[in-house]
Coordinates of C-alpha atoms and ligand atoms in Angstrom, one line a residue:
X1 CA -47.7 60.2 -52.4
X2 CA -45.9 59.6 -55.4
X3 CA -44.6 56.2 -53.7
X4 CA -47.8 54.8 -54.8
X5 CA -47.6 55.9 -58.4
X6 CA -46.8 52.7 -60.7
X7 CA -44.2 53.9 -63.2
X8 CA -44.9 52.4 -66.7
X9 CA -42.8 49.0 -67.2
X10 CA -42.9 48.6 -63.5
X11 CA -43.7 44.5 -63.1
X12 CA -46.1 44.5 -60.4
X13 CA -46.1 42.2 -57.4
X14 CA -49.0 43.0 -55.0
X15 CA -46.9 41.2 -52.2
X16 CA -44.4 43.9 -52.4
X17 CA -47.2 46.5 -51.3
X18 CA -48.7 46.6 -47.9
X19 CA -52.5 47.3 -47.7
X20 CA -51.9 48.6 -44.0
X21 CA -49.6 51.2 -45.0
X22 CA -49.9 54.5 -43.5
X23 CA -46.2 55.8 -44.2
X24 CA -47.2 59.1 -45.5
X25 CA -49.1 60.4 -42.6
X26 CA -47.4 60.0 -39.3
X27 CA -50.1 61.6 -37.5
X28 CA -52.9 58.7 -37.1
X29 CA -56.3 58.1 -37.3
X30 CA -57.8 61.1 -35.6
X31 CA -55.6 63.7 -37.1
X32 CA -55.9 61.8 -40.4
X33 CA -59.6 62.6 -40.5
X34 CA -58.8 66.2 -39.7
X35 CA -56.6 66.4 -42.5
X36 CA -59.0 65.0 -44.9
X37 CA -61.6 67.7 -43.8
X38 CA -59.0 70.4 -44.9
X39 CA -58.2 69.1 -48.5
X40 CA -62.2 68.5 -48.9
X41 CA -61.9 72.3 -48.8
X42 CA -59.1 72.6 -51.0
X43 CA -60.3 70.4 -53.2
X44 CA -63.5 72.0 -53.5
X45 CA -61.8 75.2 -54.9
X46 CA -59.8 73.4 -57.1
X47 CA -62.9 71.9 -58.6
X48 CA -64.4 75.1 -58.9
X49 CA -61.7 76.4 -60.8
X50 CA -61.7 73.2 -63.0
X51 CA -65.5 74.0 -63.7
X52 CA -65.1 77.9 -64.2
X53 CA -62.1 77.7 -66.5
X54 CA -63.8 75.1 -68.7
X55 CA -60.8 73.4 -70.2
X56 CA -59.7 70.3 -68.8
X57 CA -61.2 66.9 -67.9
X58 CA -60.4 64.9 -65.2
X59 CA -61.0 61.1 -65.3
X60 CA -60.6 59.2 -62.0
X61 CA -60.9 55.1 -62.4
X62 CA -61.4 53.2 -59.1
X63 CA -60.8 49.7 -59.2
X64 CA -60.6 47.0 -56.4
X65 CA -62.1 43.9 -54.7
X66 CA -65.9 43.4 -53.2
X67 CA -65.5 45.6 -49.8
X68 CA -62.3 47.6 -50.9
X69 CA -64.1 50.9 -50.4
X70 CA -64.8 52.5 -53.9
X71 CA -68.3 53.8 -52.4
X72 CA -66.8 55.1 -49.0
X73 CA -63.7 56.8 -50.7
X74 CA -66.1 58.7 -53.5
X75 CA -68.3 59.8 -50.6
X76 CA -65.4 61.0 -48.2
X77 CA -63.0 62.7 -50.7
X78 CA -65.3 64.4 -52.8
X79 CA -67.6 65.6 -49.6
X80 CA -68.2 69.3 -50.1
X81 CA -67.4 69.6 -54.0
X82 CA -70.2 71.0 -56.4
X83 CA -72.1 68.0 -57.6
X84 CA -72.6 70.1 -61.1
X85 CA -69.2 69.5 -61.8
X86 CA -68.8 66.1 -60.5
X87 CA -70.2 62.9 -61.9
X88 CA -69.9 59.1 -60.8
X89 CA -70.4 56.4 -63.1
X90 CA -70.9 52.9 -62.1
X91 CA -70.4 49.9 -64.1
X92 CA -71.7 46.5 -62.9
X93 CA -72.9 43.4 -64.9
X94 CA -73.4 44.6 -68.4
X95 CA -76.8 44.6 -70.0
X96 CA -77.6 43.1 -72.9
X97 CA -77.5 46.1 -74.7
X98 CA -73.8 46.9 -73.5
X99 CA -72.9 43.0 -74.3
X100 CA -74.2 43.6 -77.7
X101 CA -71.8 46.2 -78.2
X102 CA -67.6 46.2 -77.9
X103 CA -66.9 46.6 -74.0
X104 CA -65.7 50.1 -74.5
X105 CA -69.0 51.6 -75.7
X106 CA -70.4 51.9 -72.3
X107 CA -67.1 53.4 -71.1
X108 CA -66.5 56.0 -73.9
X109 CA -70.1 57.7 -73.5
X110 CA -69.5 58.2 -69.8
X111 CA -66.0 59.8 -69.9
X112 CA -65.8 63.8 -68.7
X113 CA -66.4 66.5 -70.8
X114 CA -64.3 69.8 -70.4
X115 CA -64.7 71.1 -66.8
X116 CA -65.8 68.2 -65.3
X117 CA -64.5 65.4 -63.0
X118 CA -65.7 61.8 -63.7
X119 CA -65.1 59.3 -61.3
X120 CA -65.6 55.3 -62.5
X121 CA -66.9 53.2 -59.9
X122 CA -65.4 50.0 -61.5
X123 CA -64.8 50.6 -65.1
X124 CA -63.3 49.2 -68.5
X125 CA -60.7 47.1 -66.4
X126 CA -63.6 44.6 -65.1
X127 CA -63.2 43.3 -68.8
X128 CA -59.5 42.1 -68.1
X129 CA -60.3 41.1 -64.5
X130 CA -63.6 39.4 -63.8
X131 CA -64.1 38.6 -67.3
X132 CA -60.7 37.1 -67.2
X133 CA -60.9 35.3 -63.8
X134 CA -64.4 33.8 -64.7
X135 CA -64.2 33.0 -68.3
X136 CA -66.3 35.3 -69.5
X137 CA -64.7 35.8 -72.5
X138 CA -61.9 33.6 -74.5
X139 CA -58.5 34.2 -73.5
X140 CA -57.1 35.7 -77.0
X141 CA -59.6 38.2 -76.4
X142 CA -59.1 39.2 -73.2
X143 CA -55.1 39.1 -74.2
X144 CA -55.6 41.8 -76.6
X145 CA -57.7 44.2 -74.6
X146 CA -54.6 45.6 -72.7
X147 CA -53.3 46.9 -75.4
X148 CA -56.5 48.3 -76.5
X149 CA -57.3 49.9 -73.1
X150 CA -53.8 51.8 -73.4
X151 CA -54.6 52.9 -76.7
X152 CA -58.1 54.3 -75.6
X153 CA -56.7 55.8 -73.0
X154 CA -54.0 57.5 -74.8
X155 CA -56.3 59.0 -77.5
X156 CA -58.2 60.0 -74.4
X157 CA -55.3 62.0 -73.0
X158 CA -53.9 63.6 -76.5
X159 CA -57.5 65.1 -76.7
X160 CA -57.2 66.5 -73.1
X161 CA -58.3 64.3 -70.3
X162 CA -56.2 63.9 -67.5
X163 CA -56.6 60.2 -66.3
X164 CA -55.5 59.1 -62.6
X165 CA -56.4 55.4 -62.0
X166 CA -56.2 54.1 -58.4
X167 CA -56.4 50.4 -57.4
X168 CA -57.6 50.2 -53.5
X169 CA -55.7 47.5 -52.4
X170 CA -57.2 45.7 -49.5
X171 CA -55.6 42.2 -47.7
X172 CA -58.1 39.0 -47.6
X173 CA -58.0 39.6 -43.9
X174 CA -59.6 42.9 -44.0
X175 CA -62.2 41.6 -46.5
X176 CA -63.2 39.3 -44.3
X177 CA -63.9 41.6 -41.8
X178 CA -65.9 43.9 -43.8
X179 CA -68.1 41.0 -45.1
X180 CA -68.8 40.1 -41.5
X181 CA -69.8 43.5 -40.5
X182 CA -72.5 43.5 -43.6
X183 CA -73.8 40.4 -41.8
X184 CA -73.6 41.8 -38.5
X185 CA -74.9 45.1 -38.7
X186 CA -78.3 45.4 -39.9
X187 CA -78.0 49.0 -41.4
X188 CA -75.0 47.2 -43.9
X189 CA -77.4 44.0 -44.5
X190 CA -78.5 45.6 -47.6
X191 CA -74.8 45.8 -48.9
X192 CA -74.2 42.1 -48.2
X193 CA -74.1 39.9 -51.7
X194 CA -73.9 36.2 -51.3
X195 CA -72.0 36.5 -54.9
X196 CA -69.2 38.3 -53.1
X197 CA -68.3 35.3 -51.0
X198 CA -68.0 33.6 -54.8
X199 CA -65.6 35.9 -56.1
X200 CA -63.9 36.1 -52.5
X201 CA -63.1 32.1 -53.4
X202 CA -61.5 33.4 -56.5
X203 CA -59.0 35.7 -54.5
X204 CA -55.7 34.6 -56.0
X205 CA -56.8 34.8 -59.7
X206 CA -58.1 38.4 -58.8
X207 CA -54.8 39.2 -57.4
X208 CA -52.9 37.8 -60.6
X209 CA -55.4 39.5 -62.9
X210 CA -54.8 42.7 -61.3
X211 CA -51.1 42.5 -61.3
X212 CA -51.2 41.7 -65.1
X213 CA -53.4 44.6 -65.6
X214 CA -51.4 47.1 -63.5
X215 CA -48.0 46.1 -65.2
X216 CA -49.6 46.3 -68.7
X217 CA -51.6 49.6 -68.5
X218 CA -49.7 51.9 -66.3
X219 CA -48.6 54.6 -68.5
X220 CA -47.3 58.2 -68.3
X221 CA -50.7 59.1 -69.8
X222 CA -52.4 57.4 -67.2
X223 CA -50.9 55.9 -64.3
X224 CA -52.2 53.2 -62.0
X225 CA -51.5 54.4 -57.9
X226 CA -51.8 51.4 -55.9
X227 CA -53.5 52.6 -52.8
X228 CA -53.1 50.9 -49.3
X229 CA -56.7 50.4 -48.4
X230 CA -57.1 48.5 -45.4
X231 CA -57.1 51.8 -43.4
X232 CA -60.0 53.6 -44.9
X233 CA -59.0 57.1 -43.3
X234 CA -55.4 56.5 -44.8
X235 CA -57.0 55.5 -48.2
X236 CA -59.0 58.7 -48.5
X237 CA -55.8 60.8 -47.9
X238 CA -54.0 59.2 -50.3
X239 CA -56.8 59.6 -53.0
X240 CA -57.5 63.2 -52.1
X241 CA -53.7 64.1 -52.2
X242 CA -53.1 62.5 -55.6
X243 CA -55.7 64.7 -56.5
X244 CA -55.3 67.8 -55.4
X245 CA -51.4 67.7 -56.6
X246 CA -52.8 66.8 -60.1
X247 CA -55.3 69.5 -60.0
X248 CA -52.8 72.2 -58.9
X249 CA -50.4 71.0 -61.4
X250 CA -52.9 71.8 -64.1
X251 CA -52.0 75.7 -63.5
X252 CA -56.0 76.7 -63.8
X253 CA -56.7 80.3 -64.0
X254 CA -60.3 81.7 -63.5
X255 CA -61.3 83.3 -67.2
X256 CA -61.5 86.5 -67.5
X257 CA -64.6 88.5 -68.0
X258 CA -65.7 89.1 -71.3
X259 CA -67.3 92.3 -70.7
X260 CA -65.3 95.6 -69.6
X261 CA -66.7 95.3 -65.7
X262 CA -65.2 98.9 -64.7
X263 CA -68.1 100.6 -66.8
X264 CA -70.7 98.5 -65.2
X265 CA -72.6 100.6 -62.5
X266 CA -75.5 98.9 -60.7
X267 CA -78.2 101.1 -59.7
Ligands
LIG301 P1 -70.6 46.4 -57.2 O1 -69.6 47.1 -57.6 O2 -70.9 46.1 -55.9 O3 -72.0 47.2 -57.7 O4 -70.5 45.1 -58.3 C1 -70.7 45.1 -59.5 C2 -70.4 44.0 -60.1 O5 -70.6 44.0 -61.7 C3 -69.1 43.4 -59.8 O6 -69.2 42.1 -59.4 C4 -68.6 43.4 -61.0 O7 -67.5 42.4 -61.0 C5 -69.4 43.1 -62.0 N1 -69.0 43.7 -63.5 C6 -68.5 44.9 -63.8 N2 -68.6 45.1 -64.9 C7 -68.5 43.8 -65.5 C8 -68.1 43.3 -66.8 N3 -67.8 43.9 -67.9 N4 -68.4 41.9 -66.9 C9 -69.0 41.2 -66.1 N5 -69.2 41.9 -64.7 C10 -69.1 42.9 -64.4
LIG302 MG1 -70.5 44.9 -54.2

């Protein structure tokens, strides 16, 4: 899955990426879903090890246009993991209290502690995406944020946080279908937000803002992955694979017991 990783310094052009790509799994949808079930189990044991070892902190950042599948990815990729060790932090329109602080204030308080995986459903990147596209802050302030974000993430990494950032890349056509489904299916009506149509009108500006953000903030210590997300099953497989590869790479160990267990007799 390394093909989806952006190495630092890459000039990102999203038109070079295919949202419908499924190149790393040739078996198709049904087999792909089966493979995900196996990966769920693998992730479950790796997460238990992470929790038991209590040493590493894992931060997963999910970004993407409306309907790109951030919620679905969280539900499916983390199915079966122990909820005690996994947290989800969603970042919506900032409250007054949040706006009265710097934009990283609400972010920093939600980063993972040792032994934990925290998933950001949207993140500080909104402050160079929606904020830029909709002109919610002056351009020069937004401009300085790429470097600030890179430095903030560097600090987290140097203090022991493993950071993975995923851009769930859907096509404009796929978004149309998913929004239509929210209108057509009663059990999905609650998800329909007329504001999403307004944002959709800014599609090209969002693409440009994403290209800038991905180009300027993909680093060795906090890389971005551009995940083809038109096919939900494949999106899930990419996420699960990268997470599993990363967790395996940490070479975690179950901590030894602090007592001499050989002396213990249970009556
Ligand atoms: P959802 O992910 O559907 O719950 O929507 C959350 C909404 O909050 C999206 O429209 C985001 O663009 C918006 N949002 C998140 N962070 C910010 C921010 N810092 N400033 C303005 N809007 C934001
Ligand atoms: Mg939404």
